[in-house]
Amino acid sequence: MAYSAPDLMPPAMTRNTPYMDDLTLLPHPRSLQTVPERCLLEPHGRIVMEAEIPQALLGVARRLQRALAEHAALSWELSASALGHEDAPGVVLRVGVETITHEQGYSLAIAPEGILLEARTVTGLFYGTCTLVQIIQQRGRTLPAMQITDWPDFPARGVMLDISRDKVPRMETLFELVEMLGGWKVNQLQLYTEHTFAYQQHPEVWARASPMTGDDILALDAFCRERHIELVPNQNSFGHMQRWLTHERYASLAEIHGEFQTPWGAEQGPYSLSPVDPSSLELIRGLYDELLPHFSSRQFNVGCDETFDLGQGRSREACEQRGTHRVYLEYLLKLHAEVERHQRAMQFWGDILIEHPELMAELPKEIVALEWGYEADHPFDEHAAHFAALGLPFYVCPGTSSWNTIGGRTDNAIGNLLNAAEAGLKHGAVGYLITDWGDNGHWQVLPISFLGFAVGAAYSWALDANRDMEVAAVVSQHAFGDATGSMGEVIYELGNVYRATGVPLHNSSPLFWTLQRSFTQLRLRQWGEPDFTAALAAIDEAMQPLGSARLRHPNAVLIVEEVALAARMMRHACRRGQMLLAQEEGNPATTARALEGDIREIIREYERIWRARNRPGGMADSVARLKTAQADYQQG
């Protein structure tokens, strides 16, 4: 089995040969060529690890060994020697290959005489193994012969999961997500944190949140490292601190208590820390001291987005004298000094300073700016050009478009993810971070976000090879284990119901707000003529393929229940909207009593499904938003 890569290049075949029909890879490699031959895996094959220290490949080899056992019914042994069984097709895992120049790149050759996987590093070998495992999952013991050469577009390819807007996932949920993302070659995970780490010095802040503990983070960090994922600490440190500032102990640190103005109207404080109060930095310093030792990553996201109240409260005089953005920059540089004290590289959200590129020029060149935006037409190109011109390293940060929607916004998500990848590549972004937020109760179930994770993973790995991916089929196979394509089609089409209403809203869907807001807050006519009847029909059509789905997934039953709950909530929002419009016309078609019974059942199912993936803390706050609608019906 000590062989070199077979010559598979001529004659090259297209992807739709009989050997490749219906085979999907996520992400699809940048170069894949096939020949009309096959590799038949025999029961007596072996996995040979060739490296200076073969034990360094053990985790990668075990991953492949498990896939062979589960999907090909083969019990192959591991070996550090290629001696013996020369005639048996097997797998050689070879690391330290200098001809593969990219640190994360690999070469995979599948031929009748066996399989050779080569890489420069163990990380590259891991990614090649992920590709091979996907082929085995779909083809079992008979594999199409092919040659793959592959490496990523973006060095860092991450997912940021919001764990501060009510939902804190159970460890089992996080492990399952990391396993899935690692298989898609995602190499960074962030857990967006405001108050949901169990700081020992601040128990009142997280008392009702079921937070991540230090023990949890240590275990998750180790699990991530085994899958070549960097768990990057994330703690907002300026804005979005209301969960702290509402407590008496921290109230004096707020920029403002009372009303302040935002781009979308008036809001009520407290919201941000006051940057002119030395005690604000003292608080943050203590948080960093306790949080950061739990992470092996040498990066740290300090947040600092959307500080809209800055200059409207205690820092008003300083902002009038020196400028609001100058005050912001001064505080950011103080945070940078704290991060440097912990020997970390700082990341921060770039939305505030992008308004003043001349101030960004004063940032230390090792700070990483995170350029975020969630609409398909977000100006990634313009903003990325600013960061590039200043020589600042930056990430592009699109989103899954799942929050504030219930069922997602498929077309917007794909457009947003593509826009970010194109601009990031054009201007030299060092990273691509897919964000998944939980605004206003985190109503979307986790599977709704899988489409955005999958598309973003593909675009950030090799954009040109994945630009025209068959999204529904790929998501169905790799997120749900459904080779029929049905579950992917359901997720795809359910995520486009927002378009059926005829009401385009920024960063949200009209069905979400119709269910989220009370009767006294709703003004449906301000959107024009929302078509709830068309949306109901679109939901029914989107759900039709569900009966044909055949999920091979440990949580298959739960996933179906989650998607059914999302569809039911969306249908309820449609009927609620129809009732309100009919009342305006003096012809009520739906009674409040019927909707009250339906929302009661929805709440029970919502709570049951919440507990299946998430910790109990935060559930009451999220459910309270559904109970607002229930109270509307009870009041007639």
XYZ file of C-alpha atoms in Angstrom:
636
model
C 0.000 0.000 0.000
C 2.985 2.319 -0.272
C 1.844 3.883 -3.516
C 1.761 7.316 -5.074
C -1.295 9.174 -6.312
C -2.838 7.377 -9.309
C -2.959 9.257 -12.583
C -6.661 10.022 -12.719
C -6.503 13.156 -14.797
C -7.187 11.851 -18.362
C -9.822 11.385 -19.497
C -11.670 13.967 -17.372
C -15.355 13.365 -16.780
C -18.138 15.748 -15.842
C -19.912 15.612 -12.499
C -23.028 13.977 -13.927
C -21.419 10.655 -14.918
C -23.174 7.466 -13.721
C -20.553 7.331 -10.997
C -21.376 10.818 -9.710
C -25.151 11.039 -10.141
C -26.761 12.494 -7.021
C -23.419 12.698 -5.185
C -23.239 16.009 -3.358
C -20.304 17.374 -1.392
C -20.408 20.199 1.125
C -18.436 22.195 0.355
C -17.804 21.075 -3.220
C -14.036 20.947 -3.855
C -12.418 23.553 -6.080
C -11.080 20.822 -8.397
C -12.692 17.406 -8.921
C -12.135 15.103 -11.871
C -13.462 11.586 -12.381
C -12.769 8.603 -14.616
C -15.185 5.753 -15.438
C -13.764 3.390 -12.822
C -14.638 2.409 -9.304
C -12.918 1.573 -6.049
C -14.469 -1.399 -4.266
C -13.674 -1.402 -0.558
C -12.993 -4.930 0.683
C -13.516 -6.274 4.218
C -9.758 -6.783 4.797
C -8.592 -3.239 3.974
C -6.671 -1.013 6.366
C -6.185 2.651 7.171
C -2.472 3.420 7.125
C -1.179 6.557 8.851
C 2.039 7.895 7.332
C 3.584 10.695 9.371
C 6.673 11.463 11.413
C 4.459 10.897 14.449
C 1.579 8.673 13.273
C -0.271 9.152 16.553
C -0.914 12.763 15.503
C -3.261 11.383 12.830
C -5.220 9.159 15.183
C -8.249 11.475 15.508
C -8.515 11.851 11.736
C -8.118 8.106 11.186
C -10.758 7.279 13.805
C -13.213 9.585 12.068
C -12.725 7.685 8.827
C -12.838 4.347 10.615
C -16.233 5.183 12.151
C -17.628 6.253 8.769
C -16.534 2.976 7.180
C -18.182 1.010 9.952
C -21.448 2.970 9.881
C -21.920 3.469 6.141
C -19.998 0.584 4.545
C -20.222 -2.101 7.261
C -16.416 -2.400 7.238
C -14.258 -2.940 10.310
C -10.902 -1.692 9.085
C -7.908 -1.593 11.384
C -5.539 1.324 11.797
C -1.850 0.890 11.156
C 1.303 2.973 11.165
C 2.950 0.603 8.669
C 2.069 -0.116 5.047
C 3.718 -3.562 5.098
C 1.457 -6.488 4.212
C -1.793 -6.821 2.275
C -0.292 -5.112 -0.772
C -3.195 -6.236 -2.963
C -5.946 -4.950 -0.702
C -7.537 -1.599 -1.528
C -7.193 0.560 1.537
C -6.611 4.142 2.586
C -3.262 5.843 3.096
C -3.329 9.036 5.160
C -0.104 10.926 4.470
C 0.858 14.202 6.132
C 3.873 16.482 5.698
C 3.624 16.535 1.900
C 5.565 19.645 0.831
C 4.058 19.757 -2.675
C 0.742 20.745 -1.093
C 1.508 24.356 -0.307
C -1.660 25.517 1.457
C -1.757 24.834 5.188
C -5.387 23.742 4.964
C -5.191 22.091 1.537
C -5.306 18.420 0.618
C -5.227 16.015 -2.300
C -7.553 12.997 -2.478
C -7.109 10.224 -5.055
C -9.639 7.384 -5.237
C -8.621 4.602 -7.650
C -9.374 0.884 -8.070
C -6.145 0.017 -6.242
C -6.946 2.170 -3.215
C -7.278 5.635 -1.754
C -4.506 8.134 -1.091
C -5.154 11.246 0.989
C -2.263 13.693 1.303
C -1.850 17.034 3.064
C 0.812 19.343 4.364
C -0.751 19.511 7.839
C -3.027 17.447 10.046
C -5.686 20.119 9.536
C -5.561 19.662 5.778
C -5.736 15.908 6.253
C -8.805 16.363 8.446
C -10.553 18.357 5.705
C -9.713 15.739 3.110
C -11.100 13.079 5.416
C -14.338 15.071 5.762
C -14.703 14.975 1.970
C -13.958 11.250 1.835
C -16.439 10.554 4.626
C -19.181 12.370 2.696
C -18.487 10.172 -0.339
C -18.606 7.013 1.779
C -21.830 8.160 3.436
C -23.510 8.316 0.032
C -21.776 5.449 -1.819
C -20.936 2.889 0.844
C -18.330 0.347 -0.313
C -18.342 1.251 -4.009
C -16.722 4.630 -4.609
C -16.339 6.540 -7.877
C -12.734 6.986 -8.963
C -11.687 10.615 -8.794
C -8.925 13.102 -8.118
C -9.603 16.070 -5.833
C -7.303 19.006 -5.193
C -8.699 21.428 -2.664
C -7.976 24.358 -0.337
C -10.056 27.229 1.128
C -10.641 30.781 -0.071
C -10.875 32.273 3.434
C -8.390 31.253 6.164
C -11.039 31.649 8.891
C -14.564 30.317 8.270
C -16.780 30.678 11.278
C -20.229 30.555 12.777
C -21.408 32.855 15.549
C -24.343 31.566 17.569
C -26.367 33.964 19.739
C -26.704 32.514 23.252
C -27.825 35.732 24.940
C -31.297 36.370 23.532
C -32.990 33.781 25.763
C -31.697 30.496 24.226
C -28.631 28.905 25.775
C -28.142 25.533 24.059
C -27.592 22.337 25.987
C -24.125 20.838 25.659
C -25.518 18.002 23.539
C -26.870 20.572 21.090
C -23.524 22.347 20.874
C -21.625 19.093 20.383
C -23.989 18.058 17.587
C -23.636 21.454 15.910
C -19.841 21.417 16.169
C -19.719 17.912 14.688
C -21.823 19.045 11.740
C -19.931 22.286 11.146
C -16.547 20.600 11.431
C -17.599 18.164 8.718
C -18.335 21.169 6.493
C -14.815 22.558 7.084
C -15.962 25.426 9.313
C -12.987 26.224 11.560
C -14.226 28.836 14.023
C -17.129 29.033 16.474
C -18.192 31.969 18.619
C -20.950 32.030 21.230
C -22.288 35.580 21.380
C -22.397 36.453 25.082
C -23.852 39.323 27.029
C -24.787 37.788 30.398
C -24.772 34.033 29.798
C -21.371 33.034 31.159
C -21.426 32.075 34.840
C -19.122 34.763 36.179
C -18.469 33.818 39.789
C -18.249 37.459 40.875
C -21.591 38.386 39.293
C -24.180 35.666 40.040
C -27.202 37.983 40.013
C -26.715 38.752 36.313
C -26.997 35.161 35.091
C -29.095 33.664 37.902
C -32.112 32.969 35.647
C -30.215 32.363 32.409
C -28.889 28.769 32.743
C -25.494 30.070 31.608
C -22.433 28.398 30.148
C -20.085 27.505 33.006
C -16.323 27.400 32.981
C -16.580 23.606 32.971
C -18.840 23.787 29.898
C -16.422 26.018 28.009
C -13.426 23.823 28.789
C -15.267 20.748 27.518
C -16.554 22.521 24.402
C -13.131 23.979 23.641
C -11.567 20.505 23.719
C -14.374 19.062 21.571
C -13.882 21.860 19.029
C -10.102 21.403 18.870
C -10.558 17.724 18.026
C -12.545 18.880 14.962
C -10.050 21.618 14.064
C -12.430 24.364 15.163
C -11.224 27.346 17.168
C -13.660 28.322 19.921
C -13.206 32.096 20.036
C -14.366 33.860 23.219
C -17.034 36.501 22.664
C -18.199 38.988 25.293
C -19.937 42.229 24.442
C -18.170 45.011 26.287
C -19.909 48.319 25.500
C -23.417 48.268 24.014
C -26.071 45.582 24.516
C -25.337 45.522 28.247
C -28.891 46.050 29.496
C -28.976 42.591 31.127
C -26.260 43.899 33.441
C -27.346 47.498 33.856
C -30.893 46.714 34.983
C -29.420 45.348 38.237
C -28.918 47.838 41.052
C -25.276 46.870 41.486
C -24.390 47.980 37.945
C -27.010 50.650 37.232
C -24.611 53.515 37.881
C -22.422 52.363 34.985
C -25.105 52.997 32.360
C -24.740 55.712 29.750
C -28.396 56.595 30.180
C -31.503 55.571 32.072
C -34.495 56.701 30.121
C -35.253 57.365 26.486
C -32.617 57.581 23.767
C -32.762 57.711 19.997
C -31.753 54.946 17.581
C -31.938 54.750 13.772
C -35.321 53.021 14.096
C -36.834 55.283 16.749
C -36.851 55.861 20.483
C -35.702 53.145 22.877
C -35.600 52.934 26.645
C -32.328 52.616 28.547
C -30.224 51.362 30.125
C -28.336 50.004 27.145
C -24.587 50.807 26.927
C -21.859 51.170 29.507
C -20.738 54.749 29.960
C -17.238 55.023 28.461
C -16.391 58.032 30.643
C -16.884 56.126 33.900
C -13.626 54.390 34.960
C -15.704 51.755 36.736
C -17.030 50.556 33.365
C -13.537 49.504 32.342
C -12.943 48.044 35.794
C -15.996 45.809 35.360
C -14.896 44.676 31.919
C -11.351 44.026 33.141
C -12.722 41.631 35.746
C -14.879 39.837 33.197
C -11.910 39.276 30.897
C -9.769 38.013 33.777
C -12.323 35.319 34.584
C -13.564 34.416 31.100
C -10.468 34.194 28.932
C -8.474 31.461 30.732
C -11.180 28.952 29.751
C -10.367 29.331 26.030
C -7.335 28.023 24.153
C -7.952 30.504 21.315
C -5.644 33.492 21.129
C -8.406 35.663 19.642
C -11.215 37.501 21.415
C -14.331 39.271 20.110
C -15.142 42.219 22.401
C -18.297 43.227 20.500
C -18.895 46.983 20.796
C -21.650 47.202 18.148
C -24.685 49.473 18.008
C -23.738 51.903 20.786
C -26.612 54.181 19.791
C -27.046 55.868 23.168
C -23.451 57.097 23.239
C -23.413 60.856 23.722
C -27.055 60.987 24.830
C -26.359 60.550 28.538
C -23.343 60.721 30.806
C -20.859 61.063 27.943
C -22.736 63.930 26.315
C -20.217 66.605 27.315
C -17.208 64.518 26.259
C -18.851 63.717 22.920
C -19.685 67.368 22.309
C -16.086 68.350 23.026
C -14.197 65.552 21.254
C -16.798 63.973 18.999
C -18.925 60.886 19.610
C -16.793 58.612 17.438
C -13.602 59.862 19.086
C -14.996 58.930 22.502
C -15.950 55.551 21.107
C -12.417 55.020 19.727
C -10.791 55.994 23.023
C -12.823 53.396 24.886
C -12.116 50.763 22.214
C -8.379 51.342 22.571
C -8.666 50.842 26.328
C -10.352 47.506 25.680
C -7.544 46.652 23.276
C -4.995 47.248 26.027
C -6.883 44.813 28.259
C -7.019 42.209 25.497
C -3.283 42.620 24.877
C -2.666 42.086 28.587
C -4.135 38.612 28.061
C -1.953 38.120 24.963
C -4.937 37.863 22.631
C -5.768 39.415 19.270
C -8.863 41.614 19.461
C -11.879 41.404 17.174
C -14.618 44.052 17.225
C -17.764 44.843 15.248
C -16.918 47.563 12.755
C -20.327 49.208 12.314
C -19.592 52.327 14.392
C -16.146 53.308 13.135
C -16.919 52.512 9.491
C -18.741 55.839 9.528
C -15.376 57.564 10.110
C -12.561 55.801 8.226
C -10.124 58.528 9.300
C -10.491 57.334 12.908
C -10.049 53.717 11.908
C -6.608 54.681 10.675
C -5.605 55.123 14.326
C -6.389 51.502 15.199
C -3.453 49.150 15.808
C -2.968 47.053 12.684
C -3.402 43.749 14.519
C -7.022 44.509 15.480
C -9.526 42.548 13.380
C -12.616 44.472 12.269
C -15.835 42.508 11.774
C -17.880 43.958 8.901
C -21.470 42.820 9.385
C -24.675 43.307 7.410
C -27.702 41.115 6.855
C -29.536 42.271 3.764
C -28.693 40.875 0.343
C -27.655 44.346 -0.845
C -25.539 45.297 2.178
C -22.561 47.443 1.032
C -19.909 44.819 1.800
C -17.892 45.918 -1.210
C -17.750 49.574 -0.169
C -16.985 48.882 3.490
C -14.461 46.133 2.797
C -12.610 48.535 0.500
C -12.209 50.958 3.435
C -10.717 48.294 5.723
C -8.419 47.053 2.970
C -7.197 50.568 2.143
C -6.276 51.106 5.795
C -4.404 47.824 5.973
C -6.692 46.509 8.718
C -7.390 42.781 8.802
C -11.135 42.181 8.610
C -13.848 39.550 8.377
C -17.034 39.766 6.348
C -19.971 38.743 8.518
C -23.254 37.881 6.764
C -26.113 36.055 8.476
C -28.506 33.145 8.235
C -31.500 35.554 7.956
C -33.381 33.278 10.358
C -34.015 35.621 13.295
C -37.128 37.809 13.408
C -38.725 35.471 10.857
C -39.879 32.116 12.394
C -39.196 30.296 9.102
C -36.231 32.148 7.640
C -35.645 34.284 4.532
C -34.025 31.926 2.039
C -33.509 34.221 -0.944
C -32.170 37.023 1.216
C -29.863 34.655 3.098
C -28.316 33.273 -0.083
C -27.914 36.775 -1.540
C -26.381 38.108 1.664
C -23.969 35.186 2.033
C -22.902 35.449 -1.615
C -22.457 39.222 -1.475
C -20.183 38.884 1.564
C -18.060 36.161 -0.036
C -17.568 38.116 -3.252
C -16.604 41.335 -1.484
C -14.408 39.530 1.019
C -12.449 37.772 -1.699
C -12.149 40.926 -3.751
C -10.667 42.968 -0.907
C -8.677 40.318 0.950
C -10.784 39.547 4.015
C -9.009 37.150 6.367
C -12.241 35.636 7.614
C -15.901 34.931 6.933
C -18.222 34.698 9.950
C -21.813 33.462 9.536
C -23.947 35.044 12.245
C -27.101 33.525 13.701
C -28.885 35.939 16.024
C -31.803 35.451 18.408
C -33.452 38.871 18.569
C -36.856 39.207 20.221
C -37.140 35.839 21.913
C -35.109 33.620 19.550
C -38.269 32.124 18.048
C -36.621 30.292 15.145
C -35.844 26.613 15.748
C -32.266 25.572 15.071
C -32.867 23.612 11.811
C -34.139 26.811 10.154
C -30.566 28.124 10.407
C -28.939 25.054 8.842
C -29.476 26.354 5.308
C -27.519 29.530 6.049
C -24.758 27.588 7.794
C -24.440 25.214 4.827
C -24.456 27.875 2.112
C -21.992 30.037 4.048
C -19.687 27.079 4.652
C -19.679 26.352 0.914
C -19.147 29.945 -0.238
C -16.375 30.596 2.290
C -14.458 27.448 1.348
C -14.433 27.729 -2.452
C -16.818 30.303 -3.871
C -16.412 29.565 -7.574
C -16.890 25.825 -7.074
C -20.036 26.342 -4.971
C -21.626 29.446 -6.479
C -24.212 27.401 -8.393
C -24.786 24.765 -5.714
C -28.191 23.061 -5.625
C -28.974 24.437 -2.198
C -32.045 22.358 -1.310
C -30.437 19.058 -2.336
C -27.141 19.808 -0.593
C -28.816 20.948 2.633
C -31.124 17.935 2.591
C -28.244 15.477 2.294
C -25.699 17.047 4.600
C -27.783 18.783 7.279
C -30.551 16.201 7.583
C -29.237 12.986 6.045
C -32.168 12.984 3.617
C -31.061 11.740 0.217
C -34.537 12.331 -1.247
C -33.982 16.101 -1.129
C -37.384 16.571 0.483
C -36.349 18.038 3.830
C -34.018 20.478 2.131
C -36.845 21.528 -0.163
C -39.127 22.100 2.837
C -36.546 24.295 4.581
C -35.791 26.187 1.360
C -39.419 26.930 0.488
C -40.589 27.595 4.039
C -37.848 30.196 4.167
C -39.348 31.949 1.138
C -42.868 32.296 2.528
C -41.906 35.811 3.610
C -42.016 36.798 -0.067
C -45.582 35.552 -0.516
C -46.938 38.282 1.756
C -45.833 40.913 -0.738
C -44.329 42.940 2.128
C -40.524 43.310 2.113
C -39.259 44.251 5.577
C -35.722 44.976 6.726
C -34.066 42.119 8.634
C -37.382 40.419 9.428
C -40.612 39.028 8.048
C -44.158 40.402 8.384
C -45.417 37.109 9.846
C -42.973 37.439 12.717
C -44.140 40.913 13.679
C -47.811 40.008 13.186
C -47.400 37.345 15.869
C -44.893 39.219 18.034
C -46.692 42.535 18.439
C -49.868 43.134 20.404
C -53.070 44.347 18.775
C -52.394 47.837 20.107
C -48.968 47.910 18.419
C -49.923 46.360 15.082
C -50.613 48.630 12.139
C -50.810 46.184 9.263
C -51.865 48.805 6.723
C -48.605 50.653 7.230
C -47.036 47.792 5.244
C -49.478 48.294 2.393
C -51.616 45.254 1.584
C -50.071 42.172 3.234
C -51.407 39.035 1.541
C -51.883 36.539 4.347
C -53.992 34.243 2.167
C -51.127 33.823 -0.299
C -48.738 33.210 2.601
C -50.997 30.456 3.984
C -51.030 28.758 0.607
C -47.231 29.089 0.379
C -46.796 27.459 3.801
C -48.970 24.501 2.798
C -47.068 24.093 -0.460
C -43.699 24.339 1.280
C -44.635 21.615 3.760
C -45.919 19.132 1.174
C -42.584 17.334 0.573
C -42.223 16.600 4.288
C -44.081 13.316 3.935
C -41.497 12.117 1.407
C -38.476 12.947 3.555
C -36.316 10.064 4.789
C -34.002 11.462 7.428
C -30.976 9.480 8.544
C -30.225 11.644 11.532
C -30.041 10.972 15.288
C -32.596 13.746 15.872
C -34.842 12.955 12.909
C -38.069 12.969 14.913
C -37.189 16.198 16.711
C -36.246 17.944 13.458
C -39.608 17.087 11.881
C -41.384 18.341 15.014
C -39.363 21.565 15.011
C -40.156 22.318 11.385
C -43.822 21.480 11.957
C -43.894 23.918 14.891
C -42.351 26.669 12.746
C -44.992 26.104 10.075
C -47.768 26.121 12.668
C -46.563 29.405 14.150
C -46.416 30.916 10.678
C -49.945 29.720 9.875
C -51.171 31.210 13.142
C -49.576 34.541 12.250
C -51.409 34.453 8.904
C -54.773 33.792 10.534
C -54.085 36.484 13.117
C -53.336 38.942 10.332
C -56.460 37.905 8.424
C -58.562 38.459 11.530
C -57.177 41.938 12.088
C -57.665 42.987 8.479
C -61.218 41.609 8.500
C -62.014 43.505 11.683
C -60.838 46.703 10.058
C -63.314 46.005 7.271
C -66.094 45.156 9.719
C -66.298 41.526 8.599
C -64.429 39.255 11.035
C -63.766 35.867 9.431
C -61.830 34.278 12.300
C -62.852 34.333 15.948
C -60.447 35.247 18.710
C -61.620 32.179 20.615
C -60.348 29.808 17.908
C -56.992 31.574 17.772
C -56.699 31.538 21.550
C -57.067 27.751 21.569
C -54.457 27.411 18.851
C -51.906 29.667 20.548
C -52.363 27.757 23.804
C -51.389 24.528 22.043
C -48.528 26.276 20.254
C -47.119 27.476 23.571
C -47.195 23.958 25.030
C -45.392 22.554 21.979
C -42.952 25.472 21.930
C -41.942 24.814 25.528
C -41.528 21.069 24.923
C -39.348 21.586 21.874
C -37.354 24.328 23.599
C -36.331 21.868 26.323
C -35.206 19.289 23.777
C -32.265 21.461 22.636
C -31.927 24.282 25.135
C -31.492 25.005 28.823
C -34.524 26.222 30.780
C -33.211 29.715 31.511
C -34.676 32.327 29.192
C -37.632 30.193 28.124
C -40.116 32.161 30.232
C -38.992 35.435 28.640
C -39.305 33.987 25.149
C -42.722 32.426 25.812
C -43.959 35.682 27.319
C -43.879 37.134 23.809
C -46.278 34.420 22.630
C -48.472 35.015 25.649
C -48.890 38.619 24.527
C -50.817 37.313 21.528
C -52.767 34.956 23.771
C -53.763 37.878 26.010
C -55.061 39.753 22.953
C -57.491 36.913 22.208
C -58.585 36.568 25.835
C -59.494 40.246 25.882
C -61.683 39.719 22.847
